[in-house]
């Protein structure tokens, strides 16, 4: 029984490390996407204000660009939430490992893909959490609102 616990502990610790590594990369990636979006918005705003275009073109161009960056950020964040949920499950198993029965331990399976470890409700929860995240939503909503305000005053 101790061999099984030791083996499972090593497997869970390895999975936790892999998941944590991805989550760290996701955090850096989404921060970079947000930074690029703000920089592109500022450059685009300057260029579009200087351009002699139809009144609807500049705000529309900026809003489309902001929406594009939001989609990229949303995708990375959604995948990150899935990995974070799986990492929480692995942490729970590590906590339960010392007192768990052998049959229970044998049922703890590491999927090849963290998405496979979640059912439909888990994926929907991750989707909802990503959609309502103020960290993601606030940057893009602020830029969209600023676009509308700036061009309605111009």
PDB file of C-alpha atoms in Angstrom:
ATOM      1  CA  UNK A   1       0.000   0.000   0.000  1.00  0.00           C
ATOM      2  CA  UNK A   2       2.852   2.391   0.776  1.00  0.00           C
ATOM      3  CA  UNK A   3       4.303   1.782  -2.691  1.00  0.00           C
ATOM      4  CA  UNK A   4       1.003   2.804  -4.269  1.00  0.00           C
ATOM      5  CA  UNK A   5       0.815   5.967  -2.124  1.00  0.00           C
ATOM      6  CA  UNK A   6       4.396   6.892  -2.941  1.00  0.00           C
ATOM      7  CA  UNK A   7       3.835   6.302  -6.636  1.00  0.00           C
ATOM      8  CA  UNK A   8       0.578   8.269  -6.666  1.00  0.00           C
ATOM      9  CA  UNK A   9       2.173  11.115  -4.677  1.00  0.00           C
ATOM     10  CA  UNK A  10       4.969  11.366  -7.247  1.00  0.00           C
ATOM     11  CA  UNK A  11       2.467  11.325 -10.103  1.00  0.00           C
ATOM     12  CA  UNK A  12       0.306  13.992  -8.477  1.00  0.00           C
ATOM     13  CA  UNK A  13       3.282  16.199  -7.648  1.00  0.00           C
ATOM     14  CA  UNK A  14       4.509  15.908 -11.227  1.00  0.00           C
ATOM     15  CA  UNK A  15       1.067  16.779 -12.588  1.00  0.00           C
ATOM     16  CA  UNK A  16       0.816  19.714 -10.172  1.00  0.00           C
ATOM     17  CA  UNK A  17       4.183  21.020 -11.373  1.00  0.00           C
ATOM     18  CA  UNK A  18       3.130  20.740 -15.026  1.00  0.00           C
ATOM     19  CA  UNK A  19      -0.170  22.508 -14.374  1.00  0.00           C
ATOM     20  CA  UNK A  20       1.516  25.237 -12.320  1.00  0.00           C
ATOM     21  CA  UNK A  21       4.042  25.859 -15.077  1.00  0.00           C
ATOM     22  CA  UNK A  22       1.258  26.347 -17.604  1.00  0.00           C
ATOM     23  CA  UNK A  23      -0.690  28.633 -15.262  1.00  0.00           C
ATOM     24  CA  UNK A  24       2.385  30.824 -14.798  1.00  0.00           C
ATOM     25  CA  UNK A  25       2.782  31.082 -18.583  1.00  0.00           C
ATOM     26  CA  UNK A  26      -0.919  31.878 -18.965  1.00  0.00           C
ATOM     27  CA  UNK A  27      -0.677  34.735 -16.470  1.00  0.00           C
ATOM     28  CA  UNK A  28       2.303  36.239 -18.312  1.00  0.00           C
ATOM     29  CA  UNK A  29       0.650  35.727 -21.710  1.00  0.00           C
ATOM     30  CA  UNK A  30      -2.609  37.392 -20.751  1.00  0.00           C
ATOM     31  CA  UNK A  31      -0.774  40.319 -19.169  1.00  0.00           C
ATOM     32  CA  UNK A  32       1.221  40.691 -22.399  1.00  0.00           C
ATOM     33  CA  UNK A  33      -1.959  40.577 -24.509  1.00  0.00           C
ATOM     34  CA  UNK A  34      -3.555  43.292 -22.352  1.00  0.00           C
ATOM     35  CA  UNK A  35      -0.430  45.446 -22.554  1.00  0.00           C
ATOM     36  CA  UNK A  36      -0.257  45.028 -26.332  1.00  0.00           C
ATOM     37  CA  UNK A  37      -3.927  45.916 -26.601  1.00  0.00           C
ATOM     38  CA  UNK A  38      -3.479  49.151 -24.653  1.00  0.00           C
ATOM     39  CA  UNK A  39      -0.379  50.073 -26.668  1.00  0.00           C
ATOM     40  CA  UNK A  40      -2.105  49.276 -29.971  1.00  0.00           C
ATOM     41  CA  UNK A  41      -5.162  51.248 -28.884  1.00  0.00           C
ATOM     42  CA  UNK A  42      -3.070  54.299 -28.010  1.00  0.00           C
ATOM     43  CA  UNK A  43      -1.142  54.148 -31.299  1.00  0.00           C
ATOM     44  CA  UNK A  44      -4.321  53.490 -33.271  1.00  0.00           C
ATOM     45  CA  UNK A  45      -6.122  56.327 -31.536  1.00  0.00           C
ATOM     46  CA  UNK A  46      -3.366  58.755 -32.449  1.00  0.00           C
ATOM     47  CA  UNK A  47      -3.238  57.584 -36.051  1.00  0.00           C
ATOM     48  CA  UNK A  48      -6.995  57.547 -36.494  1.00  0.00           C
ATOM     49  CA  UNK A  49      -7.473  60.983 -34.963  1.00  0.00           C
ATOM     50  CA  UNK A  50      -4.876  62.333 -37.397  1.00  0.00           C
ATOM     51  CA  UNK A  51      -6.402  60.550 -40.400  1.00  0.00           C
ATOM     52  CA  UNK A  52      -9.049  62.100 -42.553  1.00  0.00           C
ATOM     53  CA  UNK A  53     -11.572  59.264 -42.523  1.00  0.00           C
ATOM     54  CA  UNK A  54     -15.330  58.978 -42.343  1.00  0.00           C
ATOM     55  CA  UNK A  55     -16.557  59.636 -38.786  1.00  0.00           C
ATOM     56  CA  UNK A  56     -17.596  56.020 -38.195  1.00  0.00           C
ATOM     57  CA  UNK A  57     -14.341  54.385 -39.382  1.00  0.00           C
ATOM     58  CA  UNK A  58     -11.954  55.343 -36.510  1.00  0.00           C
ATOM     59  CA  UNK A  59     -14.138  54.223 -33.603  1.00  0.00           C
ATOM     60  CA  UNK A  60     -15.209  51.108 -35.471  1.00  0.00           C
ATOM     61  CA  UNK A  61     -11.594  50.202 -36.261  1.00  0.00           C
ATOM     62  CA  UNK A  62     -10.576  50.642 -32.626  1.00  0.00           C
ATOM     63  CA  UNK A  63     -13.548  48.661 -31.316  1.00  0.00           C
ATOM     64  CA  UNK A  64     -12.815  45.777 -33.706  1.00  0.00           C
ATOM     65  CA  UNK A  65      -9.164  45.754 -32.621  1.00  0.00           C
ATOM     66  CA  UNK A  66     -10.129  45.777 -28.932  1.00  0.00           C
ATOM     67  CA  UNK A  67     -12.578  42.922 -29.561  1.00  0.00           C
ATOM     68  CA  UNK A  68      -9.839  40.931 -31.304  1.00  0.00           C
ATOM     69  CA  UNK A  69      -7.464  41.322 -28.380  1.00  0.00           C
ATOM     70  CA  UNK A  70     -10.297  40.433 -25.979  1.00  0.00           C
ATOM     71  CA  UNK A  71     -10.937  37.172 -27.857  1.00  0.00           C
ATOM     72  CA  UNK A  72      -7.279  36.182 -27.619  1.00  0.00           C
ATOM     73  CA  UNK A  73      -7.199  37.077 -23.918  1.00  0.00           C
ATOM     74  CA  UNK A  74     -10.475  35.254 -23.321  1.00  0.00           C
ATOM     75  CA  UNK A  75      -9.182  32.057 -24.942  1.00  0.00           C
ATOM     76  CA  UNK A  76      -5.923  32.031 -22.952  1.00  0.00           C
ATOM     77  CA  UNK A  77      -7.776  32.873 -19.751  1.00  0.00           C
ATOM     78  CA  UNK A  78     -10.368  30.138 -20.295  1.00  0.00           C
ATOM     79  CA  UNK A  79      -7.658  27.530 -20.781  1.00  0.00           C
ATOM     80  CA  UNK A  80      -5.912  28.910 -17.691  1.00  0.00           C
ATOM     81  CA  UNK A  81      -9.078  28.525 -15.618  1.00  0.00           C
ATOM     82  CA  UNK A  82      -9.389  24.899 -16.774  1.00  0.00           C
ATOM     83  CA  UNK A  83      -5.792  24.232 -15.710  1.00  0.00           C
ATOM     84  CA  UNK A  84      -6.345  26.007 -12.380  1.00  0.00           C
ATOM     85  CA  UNK A  85      -9.449  23.904 -11.695  1.00  0.00           C
ATOM     86  CA  UNK A  86      -7.507  20.726 -12.433  1.00  0.00           C
ATOM     87  CA  UNK A  87      -4.660  21.906 -10.216  1.00  0.00           C
ATOM     88  CA  UNK A  88      -7.124  22.418  -7.355  1.00  0.00           C
ATOM     89  CA  UNK A  89      -8.358  18.846  -7.854  1.00  0.00           C
ATOM     90  CA  UNK A  90      -4.770  17.558  -7.728  1.00  0.00           C
ATOM     91  CA  UNK A  91      -4.162  19.536  -4.526  1.00  0.00           C
ATOM     92  CA  UNK A  92      -7.300  18.019  -3.026  1.00  0.00           C
ATOM     93  CA  UNK A  93      -6.062  14.523  -3.856  1.00  0.00           C
ATOM     94  CA  UNK A  94      -2.650  15.280  -2.345  1.00  0.00           C
ATOM     95  CA  UNK A  95      -4.406  16.376   0.822  1.00  0.00           C
ATOM     96  CA  UNK A  96      -6.584  13.243   0.905  1.00  0.00           C
ATOM     97  CA  UNK A  97      -3.768  10.848  -0.014  1.00  0.00           C
ATOM     98  CA  UNK A  98      -2.543   9.892   3.487  1.00  0.00           C
ATOM     99  CA  UNK A  99      -6.004   8.720   4.641  1.00  0.00           C
ATOM    100  CA  UNK A 100      -7.477   7.468   1.360  1.00  0.00           C
ATOM    101  CA  UNK A 101      -8.317   3.833   0.781  1.00  0.00           C
ATOM    102  CA  UNK A 102      -6.351   1.885  -1.816  1.00  0.00           C
ATOM    103  CA  UNK A 103      -9.360   1.502  -4.127  1.00  0.00           C
ATOM    104  CA  UNK A 104     -10.040   5.230  -3.971  1.00  0.00           C
ATOM    105  CA  UNK A 105      -6.423   6.008  -4.842  1.00  0.00           C
ATOM    106  CA  UNK A 106      -6.537   3.659  -7.830  1.00  0.00           C
ATOM    107  CA  UNK A 107      -9.463   5.675  -9.244  1.00  0.00           C
ATOM    108  CA  UNK A 108      -7.472   8.914  -9.291  1.00  0.00           C
ATOM    109  CA  UNK A 109      -6.504   9.191 -12.922  1.00  0.00           C
ATOM    110  CA  UNK A 110      -4.410  11.857 -14.571  1.00  0.00           C
ATOM    111  CA  UNK A 111      -5.907  12.655 -17.976  1.00  0.00           C
ATOM    112  CA  UNK A 112      -3.650  13.391 -20.908  1.00  0.00           C
ATOM    113  CA  UNK A 113      -5.498  16.690 -21.289  1.00  0.00           C
ATOM    114  CA  UNK A 114      -6.857  18.684 -18.301  1.00  0.00           C
ATOM    115  CA  UNK A 115     -10.049  19.333 -20.298  1.00  0.00           C
ATOM    116  CA  UNK A 116     -10.733  15.577 -20.168  1.00  0.00           C
ATOM    117  CA  UNK A 117     -10.693  15.716 -16.358  1.00  0.00           C
ATOM    118  CA  UNK A 118     -13.712  18.032 -16.284  1.00  0.00           C
ATOM    119  CA  UNK A 119     -17.266  17.268 -17.179  1.00  0.00           C
ATOM    120  CA  UNK A 120     -19.624  19.582 -19.020  1.00  0.00           C
ATOM    121  CA  UNK A 121     -20.576  21.447 -15.847  1.00  0.00           C
ATOM    122  CA  UNK A 122     -16.920  22.074 -15.001  1.00  0.00           C
ATOM    123  CA  UNK A 123     -16.248  23.483 -18.458  1.00  0.00           C
ATOM    124  CA  UNK A 124     -19.346  25.680 -18.266  1.00  0.00           C
ATOM    125  CA  UNK A 125     -18.242  26.934 -14.854  1.00  0.00           C
ATOM    126  CA  UNK A 126     -14.820  27.789 -16.288  1.00  0.00           C
ATOM    127  CA  UNK A 127     -16.468  29.574 -19.200  1.00  0.00           C
ATOM    128  CA  UNK A 128     -18.692  31.588 -16.865  1.00  0.00           C
ATOM    129  CA  UNK A 129     -15.796  32.431 -14.553  1.00  0.00           C
ATOM    130  CA  UNK A 130     -13.769  33.662 -17.522  1.00  0.00           C
ATOM    131  CA  UNK A 131     -16.620  35.753 -18.912  1.00  0.00           C
ATOM    132  CA  UNK A 132     -17.332  37.535 -15.628  1.00  0.00           C
ATOM    133  CA  UNK A 133     -13.724  38.005 -14.560  1.00  0.00           C
ATOM    134  CA  UNK A 134     -13.220  41.704 -13.804  1.00  0.00           C
ATOM    135  CA  UNK A 135      -9.510  41.364 -14.559  1.00  0.00           C
ATOM    136  CA  UNK A 136     -10.280  40.456 -18.162  1.00  0.00           C
ATOM    137  CA  UNK A 137     -13.451  42.435 -18.706  1.00  0.00           C
ATOM    138  CA  UNK A 138     -12.381  45.757 -17.161  1.00  0.00           C
ATOM    139  CA  UNK A 139      -9.457  46.474 -19.503  1.00  0.00           C
ATOM    140  CA  UNK A 140     -11.433  45.926 -22.682  1.00  0.00           C
ATOM    141  CA  UNK A 141     -14.617  47.573 -21.420  1.00  0.00           C
ATOM    142  CA  UNK A 142     -12.602  50.635 -20.406  1.00  0.00           C
ATOM    143  CA  UNK A 143     -10.964  50.867 -23.838  1.00  0.00           C
ATOM    144  CA  UNK A 144     -14.292  50.406 -25.637  1.00  0.00           C
ATOM    145  CA  UNK A 145     -15.974  53.032 -23.458  1.00  0.00           C
ATOM    146  CA  UNK A 146     -13.053  55.438 -23.923  1.00  0.00           C
ATOM    147  CA  UNK A 147     -13.288  54.943 -27.704  1.00  0.00           C
ATOM    148  CA  UNK A 148     -16.968  55.780 -27.720  1.00  0.00           C
ATOM    149  CA  UNK A 149     -16.506  58.814 -25.456  1.00  0.00           C
ATOM    150  CA  UNK A 150     -13.516  60.220 -27.348  1.00  0.00           C
ATOM    151  CA  UNK A 151     -15.119  59.934 -30.745  1.00  0.00           C
ATOM    152  CA  UNK A 152     -18.507  61.188 -29.592  1.00  0.00           C
ATOM    153  CA  UNK A 153     -16.815  64.335 -28.256  1.00  0.00           C
ATOM    154  CA  UNK A 154     -14.623  64.819 -31.348  1.00  0.00           C
TER     155      UNK A 154
END
